[in-house]
Coordinates of C-alpha atoms in Angstrom, one line a residue:
X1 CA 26.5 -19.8 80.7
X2 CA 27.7 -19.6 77.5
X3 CA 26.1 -20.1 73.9
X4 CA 27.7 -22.2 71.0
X5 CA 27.1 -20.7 68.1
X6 CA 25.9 -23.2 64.9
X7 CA 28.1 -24.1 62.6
X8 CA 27.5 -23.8 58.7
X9 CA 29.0 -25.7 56.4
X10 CA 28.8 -23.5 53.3
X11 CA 32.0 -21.9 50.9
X12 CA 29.6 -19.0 50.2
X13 CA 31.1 -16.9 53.1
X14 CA 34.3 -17.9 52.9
X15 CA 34.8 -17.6 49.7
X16 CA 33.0 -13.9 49.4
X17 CA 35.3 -13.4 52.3
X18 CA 38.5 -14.2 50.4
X19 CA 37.3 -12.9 47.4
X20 CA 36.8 -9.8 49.1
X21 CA 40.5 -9.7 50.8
X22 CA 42.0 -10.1 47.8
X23 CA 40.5 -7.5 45.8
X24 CA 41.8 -4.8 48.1
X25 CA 45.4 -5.1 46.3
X26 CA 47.4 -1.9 45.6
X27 CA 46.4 -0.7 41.8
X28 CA 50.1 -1.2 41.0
X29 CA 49.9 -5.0 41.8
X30 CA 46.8 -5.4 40.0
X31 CA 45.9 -7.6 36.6
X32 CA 45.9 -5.2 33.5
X33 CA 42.8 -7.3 32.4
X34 CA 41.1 -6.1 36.1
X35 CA 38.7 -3.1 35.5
X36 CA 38.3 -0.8 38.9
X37 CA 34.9 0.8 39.3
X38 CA 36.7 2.6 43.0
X39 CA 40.1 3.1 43.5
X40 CA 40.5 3.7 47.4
X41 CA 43.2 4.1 49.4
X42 CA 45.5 3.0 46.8
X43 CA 43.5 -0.1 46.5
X44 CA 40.9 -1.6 43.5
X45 CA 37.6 -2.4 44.1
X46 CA 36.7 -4.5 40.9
X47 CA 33.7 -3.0 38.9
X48 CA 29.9 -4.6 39.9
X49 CA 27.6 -5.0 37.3
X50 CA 24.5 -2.4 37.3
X51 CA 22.1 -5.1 37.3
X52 CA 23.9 -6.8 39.9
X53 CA 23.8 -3.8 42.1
X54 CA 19.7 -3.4 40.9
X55 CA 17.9 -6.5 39.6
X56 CA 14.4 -4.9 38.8
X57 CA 16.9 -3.5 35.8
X58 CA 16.9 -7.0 34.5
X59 CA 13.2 -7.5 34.5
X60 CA 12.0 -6.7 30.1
X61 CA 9.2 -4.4 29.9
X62 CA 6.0 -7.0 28.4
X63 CA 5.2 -6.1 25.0
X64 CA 2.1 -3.6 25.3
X65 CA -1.3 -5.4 24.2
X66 CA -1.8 -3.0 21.2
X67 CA 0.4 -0.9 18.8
X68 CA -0.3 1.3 16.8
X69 CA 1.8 2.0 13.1
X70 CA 0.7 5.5 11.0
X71 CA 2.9 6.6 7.9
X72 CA 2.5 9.1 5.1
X73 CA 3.9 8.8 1.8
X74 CA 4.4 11.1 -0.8
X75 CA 5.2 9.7 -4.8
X76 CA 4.6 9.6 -8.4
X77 CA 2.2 7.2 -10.0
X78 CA 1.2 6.5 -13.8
X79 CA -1.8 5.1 -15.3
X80 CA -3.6 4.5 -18.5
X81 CA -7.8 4.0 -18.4
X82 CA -9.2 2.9 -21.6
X83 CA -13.3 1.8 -22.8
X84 CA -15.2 0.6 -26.1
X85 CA -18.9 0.0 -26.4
X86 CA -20.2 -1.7 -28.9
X87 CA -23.3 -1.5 -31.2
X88 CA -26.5 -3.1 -29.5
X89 CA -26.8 -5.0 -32.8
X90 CA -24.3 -7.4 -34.1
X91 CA -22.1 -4.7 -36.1
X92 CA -19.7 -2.9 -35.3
X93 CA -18.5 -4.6 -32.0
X94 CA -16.2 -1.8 -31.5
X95 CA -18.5 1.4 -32.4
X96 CA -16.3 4.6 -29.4
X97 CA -13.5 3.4 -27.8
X98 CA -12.0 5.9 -25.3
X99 CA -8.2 5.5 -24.5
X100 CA -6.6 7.6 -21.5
X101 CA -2.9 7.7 -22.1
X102 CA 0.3 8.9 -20.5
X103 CA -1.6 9.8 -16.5
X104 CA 1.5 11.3 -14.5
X105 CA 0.1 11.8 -11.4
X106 CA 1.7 13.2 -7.8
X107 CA 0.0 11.1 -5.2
X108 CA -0.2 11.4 -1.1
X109 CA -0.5 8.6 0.7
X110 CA -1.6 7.3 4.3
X111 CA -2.0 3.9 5.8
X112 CA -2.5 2.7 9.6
X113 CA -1.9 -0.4 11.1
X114 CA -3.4 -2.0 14.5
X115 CA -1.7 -4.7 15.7
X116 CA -3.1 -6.9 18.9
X117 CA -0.1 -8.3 20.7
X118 CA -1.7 -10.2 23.5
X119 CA -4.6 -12.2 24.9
X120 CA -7.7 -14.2 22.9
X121 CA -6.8 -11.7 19.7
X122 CA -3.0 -12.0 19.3
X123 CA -1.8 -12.1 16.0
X124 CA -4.7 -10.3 14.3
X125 CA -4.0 -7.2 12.5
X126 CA -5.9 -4.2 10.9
X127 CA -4.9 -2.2 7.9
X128 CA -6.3 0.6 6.4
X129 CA -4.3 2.9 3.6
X130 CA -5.5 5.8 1.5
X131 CA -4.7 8.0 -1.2
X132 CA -5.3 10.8 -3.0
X133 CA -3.3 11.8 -6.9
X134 CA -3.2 14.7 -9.0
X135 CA -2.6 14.4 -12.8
X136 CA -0.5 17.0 -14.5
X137 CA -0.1 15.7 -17.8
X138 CA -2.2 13.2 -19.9
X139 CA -4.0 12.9 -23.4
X140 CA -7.0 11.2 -23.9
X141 CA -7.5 9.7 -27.7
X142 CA -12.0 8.9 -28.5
X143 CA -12.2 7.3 -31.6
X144 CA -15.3 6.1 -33.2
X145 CA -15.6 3.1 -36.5
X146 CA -18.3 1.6 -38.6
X147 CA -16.8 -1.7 -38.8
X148 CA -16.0 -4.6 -36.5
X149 CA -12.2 -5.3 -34.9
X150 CA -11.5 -1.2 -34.8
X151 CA -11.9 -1.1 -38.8
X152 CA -13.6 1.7 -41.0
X153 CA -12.7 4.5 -38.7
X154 CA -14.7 8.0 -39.5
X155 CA -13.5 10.1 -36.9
X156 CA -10.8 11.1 -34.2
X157 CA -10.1 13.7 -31.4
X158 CA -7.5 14.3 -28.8
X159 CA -8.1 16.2 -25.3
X160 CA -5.9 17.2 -22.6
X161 CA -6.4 15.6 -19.3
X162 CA -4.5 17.5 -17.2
X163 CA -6.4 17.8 -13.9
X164 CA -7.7 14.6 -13.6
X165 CA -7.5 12.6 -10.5
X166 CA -7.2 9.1 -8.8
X167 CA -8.2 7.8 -5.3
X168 CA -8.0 4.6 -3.5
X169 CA -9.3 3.6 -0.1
X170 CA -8.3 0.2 1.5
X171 CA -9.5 -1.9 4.8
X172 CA -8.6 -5.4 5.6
X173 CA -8.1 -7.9 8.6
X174 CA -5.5 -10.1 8.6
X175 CA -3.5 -13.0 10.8
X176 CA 0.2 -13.0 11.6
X177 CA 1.5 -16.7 10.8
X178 CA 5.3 -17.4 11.6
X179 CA 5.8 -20.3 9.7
X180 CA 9.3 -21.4 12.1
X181 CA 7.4 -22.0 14.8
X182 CA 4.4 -24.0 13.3
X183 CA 7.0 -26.4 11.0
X184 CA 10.0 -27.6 12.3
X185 CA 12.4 -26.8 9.5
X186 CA 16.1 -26.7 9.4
X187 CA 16.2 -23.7 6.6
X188 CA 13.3 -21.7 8.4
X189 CA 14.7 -23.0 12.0
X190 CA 18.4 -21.0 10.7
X191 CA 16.8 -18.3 9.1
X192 CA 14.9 -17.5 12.5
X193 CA 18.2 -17.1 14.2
X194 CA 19.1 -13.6 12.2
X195 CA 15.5 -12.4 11.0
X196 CA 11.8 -13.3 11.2
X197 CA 9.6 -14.0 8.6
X198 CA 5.9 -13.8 8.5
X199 CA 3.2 -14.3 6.4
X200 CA -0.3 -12.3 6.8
X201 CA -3.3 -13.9 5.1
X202 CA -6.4 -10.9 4.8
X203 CA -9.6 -10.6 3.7
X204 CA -10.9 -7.0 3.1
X205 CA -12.7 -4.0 1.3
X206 CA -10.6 -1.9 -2.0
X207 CA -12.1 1.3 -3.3
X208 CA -10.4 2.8 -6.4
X209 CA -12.0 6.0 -8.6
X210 CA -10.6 7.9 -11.6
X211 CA -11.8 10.9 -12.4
X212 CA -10.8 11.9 -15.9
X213 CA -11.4 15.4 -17.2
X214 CA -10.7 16.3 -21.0
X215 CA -10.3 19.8 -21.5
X216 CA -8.5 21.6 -25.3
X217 CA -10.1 19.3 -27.4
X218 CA -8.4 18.8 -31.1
X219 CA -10.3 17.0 -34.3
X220 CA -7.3 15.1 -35.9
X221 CA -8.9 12.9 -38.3
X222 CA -12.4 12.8 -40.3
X223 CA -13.6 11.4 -43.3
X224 CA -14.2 14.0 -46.0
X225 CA -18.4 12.8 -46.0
X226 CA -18.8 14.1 -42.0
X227 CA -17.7 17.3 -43.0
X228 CA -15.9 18.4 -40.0
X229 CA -13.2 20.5 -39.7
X230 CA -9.9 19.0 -38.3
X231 CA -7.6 21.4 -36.0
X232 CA -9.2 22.5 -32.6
X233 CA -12.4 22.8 -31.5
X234 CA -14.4 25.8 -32.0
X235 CA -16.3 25.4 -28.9
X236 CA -14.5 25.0 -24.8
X237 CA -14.4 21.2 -24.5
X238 CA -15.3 20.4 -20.6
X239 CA -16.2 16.6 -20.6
X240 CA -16.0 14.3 -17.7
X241 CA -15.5 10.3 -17.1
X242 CA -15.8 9.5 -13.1
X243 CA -15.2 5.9 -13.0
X244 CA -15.5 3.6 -9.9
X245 CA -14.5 -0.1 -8.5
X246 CA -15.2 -1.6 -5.4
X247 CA -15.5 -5.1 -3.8
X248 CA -13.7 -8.1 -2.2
X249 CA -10.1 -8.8 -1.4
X250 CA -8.2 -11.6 -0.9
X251 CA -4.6 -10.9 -0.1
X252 CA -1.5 -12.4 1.1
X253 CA 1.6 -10.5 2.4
X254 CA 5.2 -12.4 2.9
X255 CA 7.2 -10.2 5.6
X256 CA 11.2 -10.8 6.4
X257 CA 12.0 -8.9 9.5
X258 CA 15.5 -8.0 10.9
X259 CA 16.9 -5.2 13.3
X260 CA 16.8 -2.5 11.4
X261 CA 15.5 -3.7 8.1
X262 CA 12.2 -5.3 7.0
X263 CA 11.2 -6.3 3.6
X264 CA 7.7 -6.7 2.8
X265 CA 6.1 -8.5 -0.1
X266 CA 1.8 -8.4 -0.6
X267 CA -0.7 -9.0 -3.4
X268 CA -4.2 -9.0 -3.6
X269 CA -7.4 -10.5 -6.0
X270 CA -10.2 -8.3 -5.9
X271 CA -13.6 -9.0 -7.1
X272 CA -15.5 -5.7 -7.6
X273 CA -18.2 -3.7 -9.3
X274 CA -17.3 -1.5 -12.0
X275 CA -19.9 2.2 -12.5
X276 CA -18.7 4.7 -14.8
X277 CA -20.7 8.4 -14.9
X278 CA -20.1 11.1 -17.9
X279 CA -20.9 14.1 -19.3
X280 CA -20.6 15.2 -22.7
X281 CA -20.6 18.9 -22.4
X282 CA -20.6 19.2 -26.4
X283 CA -23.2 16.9 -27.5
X284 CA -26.6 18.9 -27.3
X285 CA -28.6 15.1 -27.6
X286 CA -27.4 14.3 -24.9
X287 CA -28.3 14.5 -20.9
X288 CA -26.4 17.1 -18.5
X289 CA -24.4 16.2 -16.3
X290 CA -25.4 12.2 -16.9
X291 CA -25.0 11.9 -20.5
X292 CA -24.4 7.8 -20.4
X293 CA -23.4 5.0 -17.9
X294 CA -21.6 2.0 -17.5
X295 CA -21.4 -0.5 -15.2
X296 CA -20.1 -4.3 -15.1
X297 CA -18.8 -7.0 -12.9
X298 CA -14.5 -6.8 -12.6
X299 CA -11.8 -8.4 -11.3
X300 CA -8.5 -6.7 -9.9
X301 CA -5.0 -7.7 -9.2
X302 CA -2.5 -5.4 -6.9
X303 CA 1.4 -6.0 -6.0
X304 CA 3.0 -4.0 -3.7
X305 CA 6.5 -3.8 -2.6
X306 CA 8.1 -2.2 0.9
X307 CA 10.7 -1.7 2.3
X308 CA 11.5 0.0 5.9
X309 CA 15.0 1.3 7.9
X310 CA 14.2 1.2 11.7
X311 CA 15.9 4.8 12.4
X312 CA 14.8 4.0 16.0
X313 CA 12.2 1.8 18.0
X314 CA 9.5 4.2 16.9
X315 CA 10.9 5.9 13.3
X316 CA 10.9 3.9 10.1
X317 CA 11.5 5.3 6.4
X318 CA 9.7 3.5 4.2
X319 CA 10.0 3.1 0.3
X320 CA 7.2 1.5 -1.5
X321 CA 6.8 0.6 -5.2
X322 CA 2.9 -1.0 -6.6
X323 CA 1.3 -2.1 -9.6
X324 CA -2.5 -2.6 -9.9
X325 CA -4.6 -3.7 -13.1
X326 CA -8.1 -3.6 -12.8
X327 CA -10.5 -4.8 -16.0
X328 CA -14.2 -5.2 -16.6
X329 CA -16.3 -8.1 -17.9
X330 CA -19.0 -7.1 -20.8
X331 CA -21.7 -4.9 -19.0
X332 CA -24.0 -2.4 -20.2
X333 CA -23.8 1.1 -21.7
X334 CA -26.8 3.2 -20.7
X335 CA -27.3 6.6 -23.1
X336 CA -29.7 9.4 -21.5
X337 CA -31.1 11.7 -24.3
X338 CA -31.7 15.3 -24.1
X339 CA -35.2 13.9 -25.2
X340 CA -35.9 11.5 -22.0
X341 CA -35.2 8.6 -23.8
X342 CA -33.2 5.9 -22.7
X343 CA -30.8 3.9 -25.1
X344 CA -29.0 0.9 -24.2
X345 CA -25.6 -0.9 -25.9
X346 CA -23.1 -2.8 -25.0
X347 CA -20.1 -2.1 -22.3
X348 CA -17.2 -4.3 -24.6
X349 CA -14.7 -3.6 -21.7
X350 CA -13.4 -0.7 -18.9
X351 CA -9.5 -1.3 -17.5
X352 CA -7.6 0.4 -15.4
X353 CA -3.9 0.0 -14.9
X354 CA -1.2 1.4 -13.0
X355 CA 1.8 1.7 -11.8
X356 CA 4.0 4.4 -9.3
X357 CA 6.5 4.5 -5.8
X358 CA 6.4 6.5 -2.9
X359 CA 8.4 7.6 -0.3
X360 CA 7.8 8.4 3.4
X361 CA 7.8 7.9 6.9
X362 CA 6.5 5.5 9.6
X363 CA 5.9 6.7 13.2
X364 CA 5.1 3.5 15.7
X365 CA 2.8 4.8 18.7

């Protein structure tokens, strides 16, 4: 008895079967355009793709839940501090004023970034950044007056402040918006084909302190009736100024990604607390090591620039420029007395301000 086979009515095996005859054509025969992954027997066996040959090639590895983004940065910043207090009576309004010029500091950076990639958290982030500056040059100016608006000044010094030093610490949580695919834009729909752009609302914590130390102390100007002596002091000037802000911040960063470049924009308002410490090492009325305080409410503004070159999927250089400004309301001035007493004035205004760039490198884990 004999079996019929079935009959399918299908090209596929036909055709792979032509296909197939008429690729085994003698190589001098053959299309110039036709590429030959085996030559055998004279004859070309056109090439196969890889995938082709091994699909689980084709499957794209799922973006991990979590990375991780550490950098370090070394730069040059430079800075100015400056503080009056006034009289606690109505006259002068200006009675010391302190100005902190010409800060040229080297500064180390670090920063760290957490990023959650998948499931109920995706699109939160987590920064934190510090730093750390050395001043090698600086001059600090204290001048005091009898008379309001910085008139009727009696006396003037100068001081090196060469030593002095700045940190910052930073903290904030953010959210990753991408504006193209929440508003259906032709210019951010385009834009979206070549690059991605992102913007990061935050809210977060900003530390800052400046420690400024005055050190060679010089008497440049003194009216004849105080009877000092103008050139440089007699006795080692060793005076401090540790000054400190931290509060709130409300920030905002605008981010272009591409393939190897990304371009990143941020700026953040801070509302802090301003403290200020010193000690006068030369003024025997005074309290050692806490000759006065200040301390007032303050605002604070920072702008940062960065840009990044993707060496790989992992390496980054990264060149950052900032500006910061931060700048008291009227507070209070505290004196401690080497007799116990406690005097108090007014704080007319502390500020802060400064500017630098860094360079370094970004490692993604």
């Amino acid at each position: 008895m004999r079996l019929k086979m079935p009959i399918f009515y299908s090209t596929t095996h036909s055709q792979k079967k032509q296909s197939a005859q008429a690729s085994l054509v003698p190589v001098s025969l053959r299309s110039k355009s036709q590429k030959c992954s085996l030559i055998l027997l004279g004859a070309c066996i056109p090439s196969v793709a890889l995938a082709d040959l091994k699909p689980w090639l084709n499957v794209v590895s799922p973006e991990p839940q979590f990375s991780l983004d550490f950098g370090a940065n070394y730069g040059v910043r430079s800075g100015e501090f400056r503080w009056h207090v006034g009289s606690a009576g109505s006259a002068p309004n200006i009675l010391s004023e302190l100005e902190y010029q010409g800060l040229e500091f080297s500064e180390y950076r670090l920063y760290a970034r957490l990023s959650v990639n998948q499931g109920r958290l995706k699109h939160w982030q987590i920064d934190t950044q510090l730093s750390n500056a050395s001043a090698e040059r600086g001059t600090a100016i204290d001048s005091d007056y009898q008379q309001n608006h910085r008139e009727g000044m009696y006396r003037r010094s100068t001081s090196d402040l060469g030593g002095s030093t700045s940190r910052s610490q930073n903290l904030s949580l953010g959210y990753r918006i991408t504006p193209s695919s929440l508003v259906d834009w032709p210019v951010l729909q385009k834009f979206s084909e070549s690059s991605q752009f992102t913007v990061i609302p935050s809210i977060g914590w900003v530390f800052s302190e400046q420690t400024l130390k005055m050190t060679q102390g010089t008497q440049t100007f003194a009216t004849p009736e105080r009877g000092e002596v103008l050139g440089r002091f007699t006795e080692a000037l060793n005076s401090v100024y540790e000054a400190s802000w931290n509060g709130a911040a409300f920030g905002m960063v605008g981010q272009i990604e591409g393939n190897q470049q990304t371009l990143r924009i941020g700026y953040q308002q801070i509302f802090a607390r301003f403290r200020a410490v010193a000690d006068w090492n030369l003024r025997t009325d005074f309290q050692h090591p806490r000759s006065f305080s200040h301390a007032a409410n303050a605002t604070a503004s920072h702008l940062n620039l960065d840009y990044q070159w993707h060496v790989n999927e992992r390496w980054a250089i990264n060149l950052r420029w900032f500006h910061e400004r931060w700048i008291s309301n009227t507070g209070t001035d505290t004196v401690y007395l080497a007799s116990g007493e406690r005097v108090r004035s007014r704080l007319g205004e502390a500020g802060w301000r400064s500017t630098g760039y860094n360079l370094g490198m970004q490692m993604r884990f």
